Amino acid sequence: PAGGSIMAATIETLLEEISGVDDPIEELQCLKTALLSIPVSALRDAVSGQRFHVIFSLLNSNQRLVELCVAILERILVALSPVSLVQNYRVELQGGLTHPNDTVKILALTQIGRIVENPDALAEILNNPDILRAVIHCIGAEKIAVPKQAIQSLSKLSHSKPGLDKLFQSDLQKIMKDVMATSDIVRYRIYELVVEISSVSPISLGYCANSSFISQLLGELTGDDILIRATAIEMVTSLAHSQHGRQYLAQQGIMDKISNMIRGAETDSFSSLYLPGLVKFFGNLAIMDSPQQVCETYPAFQNKVFEMALDPDPVMIGVALDTLGLLGSTVEGKQVLQKTGEKFKAVLLRMSQLASSGATELRVRSLDAISQILTLQPEQQTEDLLALTESWFHLLSKHPMDMICNISTQPFPELHCGALGIFTAIATQPWGQKLMISTPSFMEFVLDRSTGQTKEAKDAKFELVGALVCSSTTAEILGSQHYIRLKTYLREGPYYVSAVASVSTEGAE
């Protein structure tokens, strides 16, 4: 405690000095240094009971002082409990919300977030909603940093019933609607807040649904403005991240609506702007619920993904690749893809062509999707599934090992890593190991630390070695010599440089 009280005395002296000077830049600098030298745990004792109003009053002076004051207040206010914050500095925080300087607004918003999250502190401002009104108005601010913090702080009202009541069952709801009318951008910020709150619990979703905000958002899915439609789909996809959100959307018939929009996209020349979002919506749904159920219930989704994979437009191809990778990463998804027979074979061939000769970004996304589709965890390795992944690997090319090896030697680190990802996918499967040992000099390539020099490449190689060492069939299929060398590689870590190697490179330089 002695240290704390000395510190408290120092702070008090500095505050007095600051009050007595016109341009207290040095004094503020000293206070900032003093505050930063105290650990936050000891800071609470040192600053409790002190009056920092002088610092707040300096927020209305020149820019240099404002920056120092914000840094000081950030440090002090975090040390105070939310209750003492609201009891001592409510008026100042409210003033900060309308301050011309964004850093001051963000400071005030961040602290109000702490108050709102704490039931006892929240009780203090519920009877004085001016402060919450001002926070809602911040959502309409121009630069994104302020609205972002306002949304984050307001979303914490969802942690308690009194908070939800205040936001949705008082005049604050009308203020949200007024702010919404500012512009399309601001309207979507309010939706973002509502979706954020809806995700917290079924109860908070109930408040949002009863307040007409969500039905308004859902209505915009089929609005005339194509760009707004695309944004609405993104918001609805976020809403589907929680289970209660998905149930609600299903009850509202939104899955069918989006499926019909995919069907209708054929005849809409602008559909390329919102189609990717529609497909991502179902891709997320499939992963969270069940690939089979989603693909069988909404065949339009699966057909569209295959169609997009064969589309010439790189945006469409990209979304299709990511979605196929997602689907193919699960056993159930693999079985769904297999059931489509020739359709999927055509898509796999296209993926292989893209991996070998597309634009770099699409090549990387193809390689990632292929490795997800080929991955089988040891506990998933039934005879049927192993036969399936093996048959898919051989569909990639007449000589798939050579094809992937060629990609791995190209001078783009991300392609090198993508190729290693495919080798890692097949490394735990016996047929993959047999291909590795029968491919001339492949094991030398795996054990050679001089290939791939970037950190990412070394990590990717290390993952491949790890996959081989962890498989129960490696020692038998690859032979004990290779197995011992792989274990040594693993033990030495991803970034090991042998003494011999470093001596020989010195000579080379």
Short mmCIF file of C-alpha atoms in Angstrom, two decimals, residues 268-481:
data_model
loop_
_atom_site.label_atom_id
_atom_site.label_comp_id
_atom_site.label_asym_id
_atom_site.label_seq_id
_atom_site.Cartn_x
_atom_site.Cartn_y
_atom_site.Cartn_z
CA ASP A 268 -31.21 -11.54 -64.02
CA SER A 269 -28.29 -9.93 -65.82
CA PHE A 270 -27.08 -8.30 -62.58
CA SER A 271 -27.15 -11.49 -60.55
CA SER A 272 -23.34 -11.77 -60.51
CA LEU A 273 -23.37 -9.00 -57.88
CA TYR A 274 -25.43 -10.91 -55.33
CA LEU A 275 -25.18 -14.59 -56.39
CA PRO A 276 -21.89 -15.17 -54.53
CA GLY A 277 -23.61 -14.07 -51.32
CA LEU A 278 -26.56 -16.43 -51.88
CA VAL A 279 -24.21 -19.36 -52.40
CA LYS A 280 -22.09 -18.45 -49.35
CA PHE A 281 -25.28 -18.34 -47.27
CA PHE A 282 -26.04 -21.99 -48.10
CA GLY A 283 -22.38 -23.01 -47.83
CA ASN A 284 -22.33 -21.75 -44.25
CA LEU A 285 -25.65 -23.40 -43.56
CA ALA A 286 -24.40 -26.75 -44.86
CA ILE A 287 -21.33 -26.71 -42.64
CA MET A 288 -23.28 -25.72 -39.53
CA ASP A 289 -26.22 -28.04 -40.00
CA SER A 290 -25.80 -30.91 -42.43
CA PRO A 291 -24.36 -30.87 -45.95
CA GLN A 292 -26.65 -33.69 -47.05
CA GLN A 293 -29.81 -32.09 -45.70
CA VAL A 294 -29.03 -28.69 -47.16
CA CYS A 295 -28.05 -30.07 -50.57
CA GLU A 296 -31.08 -32.35 -50.78
CA THR A 297 -33.57 -29.76 -49.54
CA TYR A 298 -32.20 -26.99 -51.76
CA PRO A 299 -30.94 -28.66 -54.95
CA ALA A 300 -30.73 -25.22 -56.61
CA PHE A 301 -27.75 -24.47 -54.34
CA GLN A 302 -25.74 -27.53 -55.30
CA ASN A 303 -26.49 -27.17 -59.01
CA LYS A 304 -25.47 -23.52 -58.90
CA VAL A 305 -22.14 -24.30 -57.22
CA PHE A 306 -21.27 -26.80 -59.97
CA GLU A 307 -22.37 -24.32 -62.61
CA MET A 308 -20.25 -21.54 -61.07
CA ALA A 309 -17.20 -23.79 -60.95
CA LEU A 310 -17.42 -24.09 -64.75
CA ASP A 311 -18.22 -20.38 -65.25
CA PRO A 312 -15.60 -18.19 -66.99
CA ASP A 313 -16.02 -15.37 -64.41
CA PRO A 314 -13.19 -15.56 -61.81
CA VAL A 315 -15.46 -14.17 -59.06
CA MET A 316 -17.92 -17.01 -59.59
CA ILE A 317 -15.16 -19.61 -59.79
CA GLY A 318 -13.62 -18.34 -56.55
CA VAL A 319 -16.85 -18.65 -54.57
CA ALA A 320 -17.53 -22.09 -56.06
CA LEU A 321 -14.04 -23.32 -55.12
CA ASP A 322 -14.36 -22.08 -51.53
CA THR A 323 -17.82 -23.64 -51.21
CA LEU A 324 -16.72 -26.99 -52.69
CA GLY A 325 -13.78 -27.01 -50.29
CA LEU A 326 -16.13 -26.39 -47.37
CA LEU A 327 -18.54 -29.12 -48.44
CA GLY A 328 -15.77 -31.57 -49.25
CA SER A 329 -14.05 -31.08 -45.90
CA THR A 330 -16.69 -33.25 -44.19
CA VAL A 331 -17.39 -36.95 -44.77
CA GLU A 332 -21.08 -36.24 -45.35
CA GLY A 333 -20.17 -33.56 -47.88
CA LYS A 334 -17.84 -35.96 -49.72
CA GLN A 335 -20.71 -38.42 -50.03
CA VAL A 336 -23.01 -35.69 -51.36
CA LEU A 337 -20.43 -34.80 -54.02
CA GLN A 338 -19.89 -38.44 -54.93
CA LYS A 339 -23.63 -38.97 -55.48
CA THR A 340 -23.64 -36.43 -58.31
CA GLY A 341 -21.43 -38.78 -60.36
CA GLU A 342 -20.20 -37.34 -63.64
CA LYS A 343 -21.15 -33.80 -62.61
CA PHE A 344 -18.58 -33.70 -59.85
CA LYS A 345 -15.96 -35.42 -62.03
CA ALA A 346 -16.26 -32.57 -64.52
CA VAL A 347 -15.85 -30.04 -61.70
CA LEU A 348 -12.81 -31.86 -60.32
CA LEU A 349 -11.20 -31.79 -63.74
CA ARG A 350 -11.81 -28.06 -63.92
CA MET A 351 -10.27 -27.61 -60.46
CA SER A 352 -7.22 -29.49 -61.63
CA GLN A 353 -6.88 -27.28 -64.74
CA LEU A 354 -7.22 -24.15 -62.62
CA ALA A 355 -4.63 -25.41 -60.17
CA SER A 356 -2.14 -25.95 -62.99
CA SER A 357 -2.72 -22.90 -65.13
CA GLY A 358 -5.19 -20.34 -63.80
CA ALA A 359 -4.46 -16.88 -62.38
CA THR A 360 -2.31 -17.25 -59.24
CA GLU A 361 -5.10 -16.42 -56.77
CA LEU A 362 -7.46 -18.98 -58.34
CA ARG A 363 -4.67 -21.55 -58.44
CA VAL A 364 -4.16 -21.16 -54.70
CA ARG A 365 -7.89 -21.43 -54.01
CA SER A 366 -8.12 -24.54 -56.23
CA LEU A 367 -5.23 -26.20 -54.42
CA ASP A 368 -6.85 -25.43 -51.05
CA ALA A 369 -10.21 -26.80 -52.17
CA ILE A 370 -8.62 -29.96 -53.58
CA SER A 371 -6.73 -30.61 -50.35
CA GLN A 372 -9.93 -30.18 -48.29
CA ILE A 373 -11.78 -32.58 -50.58
CA LEU A 374 -9.01 -35.18 -50.31
CA THR A 375 -8.49 -34.94 -46.53
CA LEU A 376 -9.65 -37.91 -44.44
CA GLN A 377 -8.92 -38.03 -40.70
CA PRO A 378 -7.61 -41.42 -39.51
CA GLU A 379 -10.91 -42.18 -37.70
CA GLN A 380 -12.83 -41.54 -40.95
CA GLN A 381 -10.75 -43.92 -43.07
CA THR A 382 -13.15 -46.67 -44.07
CA GLU A 383 -12.32 -48.78 -47.13
CA ASP A 384 -15.05 -47.05 -49.16
CA LEU A 385 -13.93 -43.53 -48.33
CA LEU A 386 -10.26 -44.34 -48.96
CA ALA A 387 -11.23 -45.75 -52.34
CA LEU A 388 -13.20 -42.56 -53.03
CA THR A 389 -10.39 -40.10 -52.22
CA GLU A 390 -7.93 -42.23 -54.17
CA SER A 391 -10.19 -42.28 -57.24
CA TRP A 392 -10.59 -38.47 -57.01
CA PHE A 393 -6.83 -37.96 -56.77
CA HIS A 394 -6.35 -39.97 -59.97
CA LEU A 395 -8.99 -37.91 -61.76
CA LEU A 396 -6.81 -34.81 -61.33
CA SER A 397 -4.41 -35.90 -64.08
CA LYS A 398 -2.79 -38.91 -65.75
CA HIS A 399 0.18 -38.37 -63.43
CA PRO A 400 -1.21 -36.51 -60.43
CA MET A 401 1.97 -36.79 -58.30
CA ASP A 402 4.05 -35.18 -61.06
CA MET A 403 1.43 -32.51 -61.58
CA ILE A 404 1.45 -31.45 -57.91
CA CYS A 405 5.26 -31.72 -57.72
CA ASN A 406 5.52 -29.36 -60.71
CA ILE A 407 3.27 -26.84 -58.99
CA SER A 408 5.37 -27.06 -55.83
CA THR A 409 8.54 -26.08 -57.69
CA GLN A 410 7.13 -22.84 -59.09
CA PRO A 411 8.58 -19.60 -57.76
CA PHE A 412 5.40 -18.51 -55.92
CA PRO A 413 5.53 -19.38 -52.20
CA GLU A 414 1.72 -19.58 -51.96
CA LEU A 415 1.59 -22.16 -54.78
CA HIS A 416 4.41 -24.12 -53.15
CA CYS A 417 2.41 -24.17 -49.88
CA GLY A 418 -0.83 -25.08 -51.68
CA ALA A 419 0.88 -28.08 -53.31
CA LEU A 420 2.32 -29.18 -49.95
CA GLY A 421 -1.22 -28.93 -48.58
CA ILE A 422 -2.38 -31.58 -51.06
CA PHE A 423 0.54 -33.85 -50.15
CA THR A 424 -0.37 -33.38 -46.48
CA ALA A 425 -3.98 -34.36 -47.24
CA ILE A 426 -2.95 -37.69 -48.77
CA ALA A 427 -0.05 -38.29 -46.35
CA THR A 428 -2.21 -40.01 -43.72
CA GLN A 429 -3.87 -42.35 -46.25
CA PRO A 430 -2.13 -45.63 -47.12
CA TRP A 431 -2.68 -45.21 -50.88
CA GLY A 432 -1.09 -41.76 -50.68
CA GLN A 433 1.95 -43.13 -48.87
CA LYS A 434 2.32 -45.85 -51.51
CA LEU A 435 2.32 -43.19 -54.23
CA MET A 436 4.94 -41.21 -52.35
CA ILE A 437 7.35 -44.09 -51.97
CA SER A 438 6.89 -45.14 -55.61
CA THR A 439 7.48 -41.60 -56.96
CA PRO A 440 11.23 -41.26 -57.69
CA SER A 441 13.05 -38.82 -55.37
CA PHE A 442 9.81 -37.74 -53.68
CA MET A 443 11.03 -38.68 -50.20
CA GLU A 444 14.23 -36.74 -50.81
CA PHE A 445 12.09 -33.70 -51.67
CA VAL A 446 10.14 -34.10 -48.40
CA LEU A 447 13.29 -34.38 -46.29
CA ASP A 448 15.20 -31.63 -48.10
CA ARG A 449 15.13 -28.45 -46.00
CA SER A 450 16.45 -26.25 -48.80
CA THR A 451 13.19 -26.27 -50.79
CA GLY A 452 10.81 -23.45 -49.77
CA GLN A 453 12.62 -20.75 -47.82
CA THR A 454 9.74 -18.62 -46.49
CA LYS A 455 8.37 -19.16 -42.99
CA GLU A 456 5.02 -20.29 -44.50
CA ALA A 457 6.79 -22.85 -46.70
CA LYS A 458 8.76 -24.22 -43.74
CA ASP A 459 5.56 -24.47 -41.68
CA ALA A 460 3.75 -26.24 -44.53
CA LYS A 461 6.60 -28.72 -44.98
CA PHE A 462 6.69 -29.34 -41.22
CA GLU A 463 2.96 -30.09 -41.28
CA LEU A 464 3.50 -32.62 -44.08
CA VAL A 465 6.28 -34.34 -42.12
CA GLY A 466 4.09 -34.32 -39.01
CA ALA A 467 1.20 -35.93 -40.89
CA LEU A 468 3.49 -38.71 -42.11
CA VAL A 469 5.02 -39.36 -38.68
CA CYS A 470 1.61 -39.49 -36.99
CA SER A 471 0.16 -42.07 -39.39
CA SER A 472 0.17 -45.65 -38.14
CA THR A 473 1.01 -47.10 -41.59
CA THR A 474 4.01 -44.88 -42.44
CA ALA A 475 6.82 -47.02 -41.01
CA GLU A 476 5.57 -50.09 -42.85
CA ILE A 477 4.84 -48.43 -46.21
CA LEU A 478 7.71 -45.94 -46.39
CA GLY A 479 10.25 -48.18 -44.67
CA SER A 480 12.05 -47.66 -41.41
CA GLN A 481 14.96 -45.63 -42.89
#
